[in-house]
Coordinates of C-alpha atoms in Angstrom, one line a residue:
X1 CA 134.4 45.8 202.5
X2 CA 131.0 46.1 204.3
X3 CA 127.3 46.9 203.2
X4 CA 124.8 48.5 205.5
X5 CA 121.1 47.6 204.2
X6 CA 118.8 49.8 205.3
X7 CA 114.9 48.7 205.2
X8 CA 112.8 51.1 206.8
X9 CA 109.1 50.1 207.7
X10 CA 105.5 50.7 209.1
X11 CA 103.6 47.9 210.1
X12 CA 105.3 45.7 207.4
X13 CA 104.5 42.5 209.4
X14 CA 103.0 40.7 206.0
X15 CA 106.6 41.4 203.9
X16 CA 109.8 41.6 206.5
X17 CA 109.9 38.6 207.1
X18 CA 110.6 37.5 203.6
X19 CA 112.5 41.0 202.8
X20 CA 115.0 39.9 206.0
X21 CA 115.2 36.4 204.8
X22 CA 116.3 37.3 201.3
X23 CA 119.5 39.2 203.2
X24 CA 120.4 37.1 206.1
X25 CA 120.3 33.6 203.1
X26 CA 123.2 35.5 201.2
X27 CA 126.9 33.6 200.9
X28 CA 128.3 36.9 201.6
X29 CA 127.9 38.1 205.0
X30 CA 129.5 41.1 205.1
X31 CA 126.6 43.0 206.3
X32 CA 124.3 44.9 208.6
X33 CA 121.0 45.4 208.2
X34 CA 119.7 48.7 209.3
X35 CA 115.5 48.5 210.3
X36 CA 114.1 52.4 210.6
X37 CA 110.8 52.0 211.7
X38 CA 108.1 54.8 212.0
X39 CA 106.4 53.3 215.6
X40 CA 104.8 49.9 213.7
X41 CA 101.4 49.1 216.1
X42 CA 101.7 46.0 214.4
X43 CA 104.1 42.7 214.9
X44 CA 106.9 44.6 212.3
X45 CA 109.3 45.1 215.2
X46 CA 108.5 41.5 217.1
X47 CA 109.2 39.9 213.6
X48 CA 112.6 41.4 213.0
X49 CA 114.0 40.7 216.5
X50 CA 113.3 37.2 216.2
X51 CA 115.5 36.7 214.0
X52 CA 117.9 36.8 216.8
X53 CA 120.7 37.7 214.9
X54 CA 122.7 40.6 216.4
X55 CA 123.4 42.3 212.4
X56 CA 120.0 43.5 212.5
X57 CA 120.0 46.8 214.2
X58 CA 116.4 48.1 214.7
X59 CA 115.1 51.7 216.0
X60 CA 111.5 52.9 216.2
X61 CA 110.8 56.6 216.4
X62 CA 108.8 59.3 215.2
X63 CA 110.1 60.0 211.6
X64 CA 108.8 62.6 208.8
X65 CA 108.3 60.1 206.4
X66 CA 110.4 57.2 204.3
X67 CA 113.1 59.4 203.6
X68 CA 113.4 60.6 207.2
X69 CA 113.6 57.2 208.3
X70 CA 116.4 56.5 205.5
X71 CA 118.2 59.8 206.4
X72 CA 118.5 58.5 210.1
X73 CA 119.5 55.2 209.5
X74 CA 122.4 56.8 206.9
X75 CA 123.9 58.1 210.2
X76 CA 123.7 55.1 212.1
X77 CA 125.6 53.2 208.8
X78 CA 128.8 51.5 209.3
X79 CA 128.9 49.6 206.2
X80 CA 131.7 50.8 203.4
X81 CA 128.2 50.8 200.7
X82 CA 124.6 51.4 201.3
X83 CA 121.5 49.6 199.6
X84 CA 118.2 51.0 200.3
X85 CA 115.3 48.1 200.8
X86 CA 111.8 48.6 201.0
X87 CA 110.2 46.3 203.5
X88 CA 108.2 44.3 200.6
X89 CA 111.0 44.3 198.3
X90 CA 113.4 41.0 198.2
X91 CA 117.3 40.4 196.7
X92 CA 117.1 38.8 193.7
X93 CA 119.2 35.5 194.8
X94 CA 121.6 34.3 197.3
X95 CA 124.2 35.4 195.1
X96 CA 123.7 39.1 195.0
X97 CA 126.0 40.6 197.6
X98 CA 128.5 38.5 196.5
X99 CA 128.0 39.3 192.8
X100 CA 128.6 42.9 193.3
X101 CA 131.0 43.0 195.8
X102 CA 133.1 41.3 193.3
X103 CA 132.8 44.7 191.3
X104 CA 132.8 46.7 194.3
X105 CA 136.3 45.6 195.5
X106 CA 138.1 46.7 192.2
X107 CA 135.7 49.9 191.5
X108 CA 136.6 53.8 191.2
X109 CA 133.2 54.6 191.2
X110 CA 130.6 56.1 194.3
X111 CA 127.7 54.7 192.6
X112 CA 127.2 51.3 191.2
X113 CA 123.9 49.9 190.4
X114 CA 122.2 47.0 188.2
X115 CA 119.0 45.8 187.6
X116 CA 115.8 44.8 189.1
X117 CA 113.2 42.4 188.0
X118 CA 109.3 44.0 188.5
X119 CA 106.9 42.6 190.9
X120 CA 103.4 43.8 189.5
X121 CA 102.6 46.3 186.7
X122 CA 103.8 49.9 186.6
X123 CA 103.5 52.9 184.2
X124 CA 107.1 52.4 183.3
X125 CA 107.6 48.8 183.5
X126 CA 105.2 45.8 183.2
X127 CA 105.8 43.1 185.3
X128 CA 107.9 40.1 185.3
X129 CA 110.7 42.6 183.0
X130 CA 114.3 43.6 183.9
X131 CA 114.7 47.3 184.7
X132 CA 116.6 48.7 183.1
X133 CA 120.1 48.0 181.7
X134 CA 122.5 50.6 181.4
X135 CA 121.2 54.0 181.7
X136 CA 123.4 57.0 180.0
X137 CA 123.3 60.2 181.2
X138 CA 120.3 61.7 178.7
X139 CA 118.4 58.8 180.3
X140 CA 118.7 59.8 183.7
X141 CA 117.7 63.1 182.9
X142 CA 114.5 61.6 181.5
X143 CA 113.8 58.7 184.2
X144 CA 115.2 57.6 187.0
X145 CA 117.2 54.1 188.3
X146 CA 115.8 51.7 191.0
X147 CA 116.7 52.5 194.0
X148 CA 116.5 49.1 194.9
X149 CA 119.3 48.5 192.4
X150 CA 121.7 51.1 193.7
X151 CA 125.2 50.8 195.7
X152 CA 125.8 54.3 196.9
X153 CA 129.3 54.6 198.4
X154 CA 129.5 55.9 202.0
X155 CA 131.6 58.9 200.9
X156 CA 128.1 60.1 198.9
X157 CA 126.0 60.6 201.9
X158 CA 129.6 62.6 203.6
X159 CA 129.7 64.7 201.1
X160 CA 126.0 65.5 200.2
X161 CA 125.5 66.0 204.0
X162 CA 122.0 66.3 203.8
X163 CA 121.4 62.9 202.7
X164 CA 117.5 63.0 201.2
X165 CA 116.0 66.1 200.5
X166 CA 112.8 65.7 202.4
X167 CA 111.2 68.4 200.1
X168 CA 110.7 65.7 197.7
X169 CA 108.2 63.8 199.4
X170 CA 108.1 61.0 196.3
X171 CA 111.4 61.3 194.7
X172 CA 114.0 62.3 196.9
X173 CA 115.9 59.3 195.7
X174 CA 115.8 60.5 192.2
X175 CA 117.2 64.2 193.5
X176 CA 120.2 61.8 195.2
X177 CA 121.1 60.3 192.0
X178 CA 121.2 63.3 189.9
X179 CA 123.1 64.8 192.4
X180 CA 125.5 61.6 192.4
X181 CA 125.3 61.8 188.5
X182 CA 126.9 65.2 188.3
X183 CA 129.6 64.4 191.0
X184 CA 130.8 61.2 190.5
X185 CA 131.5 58.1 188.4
X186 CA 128.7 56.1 187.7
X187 CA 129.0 52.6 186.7
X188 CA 126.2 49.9 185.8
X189 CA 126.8 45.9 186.4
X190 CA 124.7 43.1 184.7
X191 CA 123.6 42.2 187.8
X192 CA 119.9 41.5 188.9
X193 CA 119.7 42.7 192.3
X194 CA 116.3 42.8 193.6
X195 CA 112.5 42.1 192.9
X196 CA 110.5 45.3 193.2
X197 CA 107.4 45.3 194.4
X198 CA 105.5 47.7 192.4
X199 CA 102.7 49.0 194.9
X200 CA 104.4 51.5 196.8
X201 CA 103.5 55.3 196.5
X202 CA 106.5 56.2 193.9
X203 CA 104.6 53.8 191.2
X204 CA 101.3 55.8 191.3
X205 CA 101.7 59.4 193.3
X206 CA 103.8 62.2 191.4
X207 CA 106.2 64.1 193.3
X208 CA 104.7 67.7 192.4
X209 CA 107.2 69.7 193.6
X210 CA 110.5 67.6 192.5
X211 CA 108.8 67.8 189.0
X212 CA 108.8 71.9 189.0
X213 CA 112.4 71.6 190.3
X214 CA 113.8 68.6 188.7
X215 CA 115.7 70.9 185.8
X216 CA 116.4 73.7 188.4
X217 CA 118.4 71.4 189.9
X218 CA 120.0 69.6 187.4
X219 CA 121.3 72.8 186.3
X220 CA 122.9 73.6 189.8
X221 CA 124.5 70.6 190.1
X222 CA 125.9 69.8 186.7
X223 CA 126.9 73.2 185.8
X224 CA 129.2 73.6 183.1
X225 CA 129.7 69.8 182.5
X226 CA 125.9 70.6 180.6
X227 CA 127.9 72.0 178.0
X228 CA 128.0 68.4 175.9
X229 CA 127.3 68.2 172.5
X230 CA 124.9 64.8 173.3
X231 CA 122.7 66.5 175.8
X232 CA 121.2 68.6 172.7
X233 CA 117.9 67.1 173.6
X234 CA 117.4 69.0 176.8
X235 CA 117.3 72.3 175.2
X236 CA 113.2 72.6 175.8
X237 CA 113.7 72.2 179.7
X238 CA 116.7 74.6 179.7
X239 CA 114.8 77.4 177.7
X240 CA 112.6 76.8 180.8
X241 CA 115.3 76.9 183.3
X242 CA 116.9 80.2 182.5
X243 CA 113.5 81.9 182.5
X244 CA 112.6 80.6 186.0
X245 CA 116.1 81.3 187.7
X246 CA 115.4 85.1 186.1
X247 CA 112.2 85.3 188.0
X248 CA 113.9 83.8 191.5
X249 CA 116.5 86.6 191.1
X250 CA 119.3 83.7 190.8
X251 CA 120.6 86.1 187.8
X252 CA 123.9 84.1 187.9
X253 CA 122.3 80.5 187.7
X254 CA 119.7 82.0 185.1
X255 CA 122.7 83.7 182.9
X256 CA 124.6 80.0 182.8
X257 CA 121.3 78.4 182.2
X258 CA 120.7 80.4 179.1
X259 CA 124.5 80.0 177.6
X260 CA 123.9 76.6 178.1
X261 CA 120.4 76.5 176.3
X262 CA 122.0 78.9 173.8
X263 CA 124.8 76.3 173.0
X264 CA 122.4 73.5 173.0
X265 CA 120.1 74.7 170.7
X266 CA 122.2 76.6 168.3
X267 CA 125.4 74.0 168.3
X268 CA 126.9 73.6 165.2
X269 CA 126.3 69.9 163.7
X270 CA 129.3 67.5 163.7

């Protein structure tokens, strides 16, 4: 069993080095480390390469953005799991890839994530806290989990095929885990696995668009399976849903969106 880390940059001379470190110190070193970097003018690419040490697999290119980058290095993967690093974040302890892979090994599930400790304050989570335990599937609907804390299967990014949605410009990642949500098992392990530095653009810039279509899609890729007594609390959004596929002329999407909003919000108690 095999993880490809992916860490894409731009001009991330001032954090790589520490971001690299934090992987290459592991015990377990069953690993490649995937570097997608948008053309750094800086040192980014001089500091990677000497670390001499032929894992780290770096390609500078044009890209659209940080899910670009992250799409392209996803086809480059030959790791068994993917972890998603941003240049400035940092695993937890030398411990981590062992940790996991210990749950890994024995595992049905496609996505297997844990915790990260907070580098900085954020409107979700102050730092020096744990984010955020064990997340159920009302909870995901409402906020997402770390990417920095996520183990997505190879088999995910197969079967998605178009990796990141680069429509979502800030929360592609959260799109991917819904999508991974309503497809697969899910599992959560008390493990910390990075910190997270809380000054990049997901912490402070909304994604406008992924918020008019968050519920849009969590309808088309959950389906029927929304049909659960303990999602009861969604029924707002869904009243929304139905309404909106109506107007896009998605009549059969609209007509399961409204049986779904009609079962949620007129359920019989237990």
């Amino acid at each position: 069993m095999t993880y490809s880390i992916i860490v894409p940059t731009f001009n991330s001379e001032k954090t790589l080095s520490a971001c690299l470190s934090s992987i290459i110190n592991q015990g377990c070193q069953d690993f490649e480390i995937i570097i997608s970097d948008g053309l750094s003018t800086d040192s980014t690419l001089a500091i990677a390469r000497n670390f001499n040490d032929d894992r780290i697999k770096t390609f500078s290119e044009p890209d659209a953005g940080i899910y670009d980058a992250m799409n392209k290095s996803i086809e480059r993967a030959k790791g068994d799991w993917l972890l998603f690093l941003g240049s400035d974040d940092l695993l937890f302890d030398a411990e981590v890839l062992e940790k996991v892979k210990n749950h890994l090994m024995v595992t049905d599930a496609a996505f297997v994530y844990g915790d990260v400790k907070m580098v900085g304050d954020t409107p979700w989570a102050k730092d020096g806290t744990l984010y955020k335990g064990e997340t159920t599937l009302p909870g995901l609907f409402d906020a997402n989990i770390c990417h920095q804390a996520i183990f997505y299967a190879k088999k995910v990014f197969v079967d998605r095929k178009i990796g990141y949605d680069l429509n979502y410009r800030i929360c592609a990642d959260y799109d991917l885990n819904l999508f991974c949500a309503s497809r697969y098992p899910i599992q959560y392990v008390p493990v910390t696995i990075a910190y997270f530095n809380s000054g990049g653009m997901s912490t402070v810039v909304p994604d406008v668009v992924f918020n008019r279509e968050k519920w849009l899609n969590i309808v088309s890729y959950f389906r029927e399976k929304l049909f659960d007594e303990d999602l009861g609390s969604s029924t707002k959004e869904l009243k929304k849903t139905w309404k909106r596929f109506f107007k896009r002329f998605q009549i059969g999407m609209s007509i399961l969106s409204f049986r779904i909003y009609w079962y949620q919000r007129f359920k019989k108690p237990h």
